[in-house]
Amino acid sequence: MKQLKIAHLYPKLLNIYGDGGNVLTLKMRAKWRNIDVIVDEINPGDVIKEHDIYFIGGGQDLQQIEVSKELQFQKKFLTQERDRGAVFLGICGGYQLFGHYYQPHNGDKLMGISLLDAYTVAGNKRFIGNVTVQTDIVEPNTLVGFENHSGLTYLKGDTKPIGNVTTGNGNNGTDKSEGARYKNVFGTYMHGSFLPKNPHFADYLLELALGEKLENLNDKIENCAHNALISKKY
Ligand code: GLN
């Protein structure tokens, strides 16, 4: 039986707005295809071993301070994992720490681990609300979620957006970009949680991690939730 190993990074610190639902979605969508799934919760001080997918959720500035310090000890290993093609998904605060740094309103710069060529600075306005995105990564070419952040993220070099917002603010509320991708590292500001309402993106991550196409599932309910947000008039 095929096996999939998922590392859930610092769930006791970065896991707001139901972001843990992303791990549950990846786990169940693999199990429904008779794939054996192991989910390891990684907490501060743990030694991280090789996994197929690494997930980190969002959180408040305070929790990001602790995770920023902890991630510096994991930077070398996680960079090696990125470069061998492992899949990463970071949501909001976790996404910010996949970049070079996050400069909050108050206090010191929080160092990231530069898996993405990106940086974040706190803005004066909090972006809160639904987000819809046009993307060329998956078909259908839409993604939906919910944002709640003051951080403004800017991408550089070969790190590209996962798409452009049609509703909401995305990375910084000015360049229309949302999220980021470099190699198989993905970040997004979309909470919700993100993957249950974007099953096509969940399967894209699973296929990257497993290295094979997966059979389709009956996503009638998931697609109803997705389309309800796409058709909602804002
Ligand atoms: N504290 C960060 C910000 O406000 C991230 C918030 C979050 O993860 N929702 O931008």
Coordinates of C-alpha atoms and ligand atoms in Angstrom, one line a residue:
M1 CA 0.0 0.0 0.0
K2 CA 1.2 3.5 -0.9
Q3 CA 2.2 5.7 2.1
L4 CA 2.0 9.4 2.6
K5 CA 3.8 11.2 5.4
I6 CA 2.5 14.6 6.5
A7 CA 4.3 16.9 9.0
H8 CA 2.0 19.4 10.8
L9 CA 4.4 22.1 11.9
Y10 CA 3.7 23.7 15.3
P11 CA -0.1 23.1 15.5
K12 CA -0.2 24.2 19.1
L13 CA 1.1 27.6 18.1
L14 CA 0.0 28.3 14.5
N15 CA -3.4 26.9 13.9
I16 CA -6.1 29.7 13.8
Y17 CA -9.3 29.9 11.8
G18 CA -9.4 26.1 11.4
D19 CA -6.2 25.9 9.5
G20 CA -5.7 22.3 10.8
G21 CA -8.6 21.4 8.5
N22 CA -6.1 21.5 5.6
V23 CA -4.2 18.6 7.2
L24 CA -7.4 16.7 7.7
T25 CA -8.4 17.3 4.0
L26 CA -5.0 16.0 2.7
K27 CA -5.3 13.0 5.1
M28 CA -8.8 12.0 4.1
R29 CA -8.4 12.6 0.4
A30 CA -5.5 10.2 0.5
K31 CA -7.2 7.6 2.7
W32 CA -10.3 7.7 0.4
R33 CA -7.9 6.4 -2.3
N34 CA -6.6 3.6 -0.1
I35 CA -3.3 5.4 0.6
D36 CA -1.8 4.8 4.1
V37 CA -1.3 8.2 5.8
I38 CA 0.9 9.2 8.7
V39 CA 0.5 12.6 10.2
D40 CA 3.3 13.8 12.6
E41 CA 2.7 16.8 14.8
I42 CA 5.9 18.7 15.1
N43 CA 6.3 20.8 18.3
P44 CA 9.2 23.1 19.4
G45 CA 12.3 21.1 20.1
D46 CA 11.3 18.1 18.0
V47 CA 13.7 16.8 15.4
I48 CA 11.9 16.8 12.0
K49 CA 12.5 13.8 9.8
E50 CA 11.7 13.5 6.1
H51 CA 8.1 13.9 5.1
D52 CA 6.2 14.2 1.8
I53 CA 4.2 17.2 2.8
Y54 CA 4.9 19.9 5.4
F55 CA 2.0 22.1 6.6
I56 CA 2.0 25.2 8.8
G57 CA -1.0 27.3 9.8
G58 CA -1.6 30.9 10.6
G59 CA -1.4 32.7 13.9
Q60 CA -1.0 36.0 15.8
D61 CA 2.2 37.9 16.0
L62 CA 3.0 36.6 19.5
Q63 CA 2.9 32.9 18.4
Q64 CA 4.9 33.8 15.3
I65 CA 7.8 35.0 17.5
E66 CA 8.2 31.6 19.1
V67 CA 7.8 29.7 15.8
S68 CA 10.3 32.1 14.1
K69 CA 13.0 31.3 16.6
E70 CA 12.2 27.5 16.4
L71 CA 12.3 27.5 12.6
Q72 CA 15.8 28.8 12.5
F73 CA 17.0 25.5 13.9
Q74 CA 15.1 23.7 11.1
K75 CA 16.1 26.0 8.3
K76 CA 18.9 23.9 6.8
F77 CA 16.9 20.7 6.9
L78 CA 13.7 22.2 5.5
T79 CA 15.7 23.9 2.7
Q80 CA 17.1 20.5 1.8
E81 CA 13.6 19.1 1.8
R82 CA 12.4 22.0 -0.5
D83 CA 15.3 21.3 -2.9
R84 CA 14.5 17.6 -3.1
G85 CA 10.9 18.4 -4.1
A86 CA 9.0 18.0 -0.9
V87 CA 5.6 19.8 -0.8
F88 CA 5.0 22.7 1.6
L89 CA 1.8 24.6 2.3
G90 CA 1.9 27.6 4.6
I91 CA -1.2 29.7 5.6
C92 CA -0.9 33.4 6.5
G93 CA 1.4 33.7 9.5
G94 CA 3.1 30.4 8.6
Y95 CA 3.3 31.5 4.9
Q96 CA 5.0 34.8 6.1
L97 CA 7.7 32.7 8.0
F98 CA 8.4 30.7 4.8
G99 CA 9.7 34.0 3.4
H100 CA 12.8 36.0 4.6
Y101 CA 11.2 37.9 7.4
Y102 CA 8.0 39.4 8.9
Q103 CA 8.3 42.9 10.4
P104 CA 5.3 43.3 12.8
H105 CA 4.0 46.8 13.9
N106 CA 5.9 46.5 17.2
G107 CA 9.1 44.8 18.1
D108 CA 11.9 43.2 16.2
K109 CA 11.8 41.6 12.7
L110 CA 10.8 37.9 12.8
M111 CA 13.2 35.9 10.7
G112 CA 11.7 33.4 8.3
I113 CA 13.5 30.5 6.6
S114 CA 13.6 31.8 3.0
L115 CA 12.0 28.9 1.4
L116 CA 10.2 31.6 -0.6
D117 CA 11.9 34.7 -2.0
A118 CA 9.4 37.0 -0.2
Y119 CA 9.2 39.4 2.7
T120 CA 6.4 40.8 4.8
V121 CA 5.9 44.1 6.6
A122 CA 2.9 45.0 8.8
G123 CA 0.5 47.4 7.1
N124 CA -1.8 50.0 8.8
K125 CA -5.0 48.3 7.7
R126 CA -6.2 44.8 8.6
F127 CA -7.5 42.9 5.6
I128 CA -10.5 40.8 6.6
G129 CA -13.0 39.1 4.3
N130 CA -13.6 36.6 1.5
V131 CA -11.0 36.1 -1.2
T132 CA -11.5 34.7 -4.7
V133 CA -8.5 34.0 -6.9
Q134 CA -7.9 33.3 -10.6
T135 CA -5.0 30.8 -10.9
D136 CA -3.3 28.9 -13.7
I137 CA -2.0 26.1 -11.4
V138 CA -5.2 24.0 -11.4
E139 CA -8.5 23.5 -13.3
P140 CA -11.1 24.9 -12.5
N141 CA -8.9 28.0 -12.4
T142 CA -10.4 29.5 -9.2
L143 CA -9.5 29.3 -5.6
V144 CA -11.6 30.6 -2.6
G145 CA -10.9 31.4 1.0
F146 CA -11.0 33.9 3.8
E147 CA -8.3 36.4 4.8
N148 CA -7.5 38.1 8.1
H149 CA -4.0 39.7 8.2
S150 CA -2.2 43.0 8.5
G151 CA 1.0 41.7 6.9
L152 CA 1.8 42.9 3.4
T153 CA 3.8 40.4 1.5
Y154 CA 6.0 41.1 -1.6
L155 CA 7.4 38.5 -3.9
K156 CA 10.8 38.6 -5.6
G157 CA 12.9 36.6 -8.0
D158 CA 11.6 33.2 -9.1
T159 CA 8.9 33.2 -6.4
K160 CA 5.6 33.8 -8.2
P161 CA 2.0 34.2 -7.0
I162 CA -0.4 31.3 -7.0
G163 CA -2.8 33.6 -8.7
N164 CA -4.5 37.1 -8.7
V165 CA -7.4 38.2 -6.6
T166 CA -10.7 38.9 -8.1
T167 CA -12.2 39.5 -4.7
G168 CA -10.3 40.6 -1.6
N169 CA -6.7 41.9 -1.0
G170 CA -4.3 39.0 -1.3
N171 CA -0.6 39.5 -0.6
N172 CA -0.6 43.3 -0.1
G173 CA -3.8 44.9 -1.5
T174 CA -2.0 46.7 -4.2
D175 CA -0.4 44.4 -6.8
K176 CA -3.4 42.0 -7.0
S177 CA -1.2 39.0 -6.3
E178 CA -2.2 36.2 -3.9
G179 CA 0.0 33.7 -2.3
A180 CA 3.3 32.4 -3.6
R181 CA 5.0 29.4 -5.1
Y182 CA 8.6 28.4 -5.5
K183 CA 9.4 24.8 -6.5
N184 CA 6.8 22.8 -4.5
V185 CA 6.6 25.4 -1.7
F186 CA 3.2 27.1 -1.6
G187 CA 1.9 29.9 0.6
T188 CA -1.5 31.6 0.8
Y189 CA -3.3 34.1 2.9
M190 CA -6.5 32.0 2.5
H191 CA -7.9 30.6 5.7
G192 CA -11.2 28.9 5.7
S193 CA -9.7 26.4 6.0
F194 CA -8.3 26.6 2.5
L195 CA -8.2 23.1 1.1
P196 CA -11.8 21.7 1.9
K197 CA -13.3 24.3 -0.4
N198 CA -10.5 23.8 -3.0
P199 CA -10.4 20.0 -3.5
H200 CA -8.7 20.4 -6.9
F201 CA -5.8 22.2 -5.2
A202 CA -5.7 19.6 -2.4
D203 CA -5.4 16.9 -5.1
Y204 CA -2.7 18.9 -6.9
L205 CA -0.6 18.9 -3.7
L206 CA -1.2 15.2 -3.2
E207 CA -0.2 14.3 -6.7
L208 CA 3.0 16.4 -6.4
A209 CA 3.8 14.6 -3.2
L210 CA 3.0 11.1 -4.4
G211 CA 4.4 11.6 -7.9
E212 CA 1.3 10.2 -9.6
K213 CA -2.1 11.1 -10.9
L214 CA -5.0 10.2 -8.5
E215 CA -8.4 8.9 -9.4
N216 CA -11.2 11.5 -9.1
L217 CA -13.4 11.6 -6.0
N218 CA -17.1 12.6 -5.8
D219 CA -16.6 16.3 -4.9
K220 CA -20.2 17.4 -5.3
I221 CA -20.4 18.9 -1.8
E222 CA -16.9 20.5 -1.9
N223 CA -17.6 22.0 -5.3
C224 CA -21.0 23.4 -4.0
A225 CA -19.1 25.2 -1.2
H226 CA -16.5 26.4 -3.7
N227 CA -19.0 27.7 -6.2
A228 CA -21.1 29.4 -3.5
L229 CA -18.2 31.6 -2.8
I230 CA -17.4 32.2 -6.5
S231 CA -20.9 33.3 -7.3
K232 CA -21.4 35.3 -4.1
K233 CA -21.9 39.0 -4.9
Y234 CA -19.7 41.2 -2.8
Ligands
GLN1 N1 0.0 38.0 12.5 C1 0.1 38.0 11.0 C2 -0.7 39.2 10.4 O1 -1.5 39.8 11.0 C3 -0.6 36.7 10.5 C4 -2.1 36.6 10.8 C5 -2.7 35.3 10.5 O2 -2.0 34.2 10.4 N2 -4.0 35.2 10.2 O3 -0.5 39.5 9.2

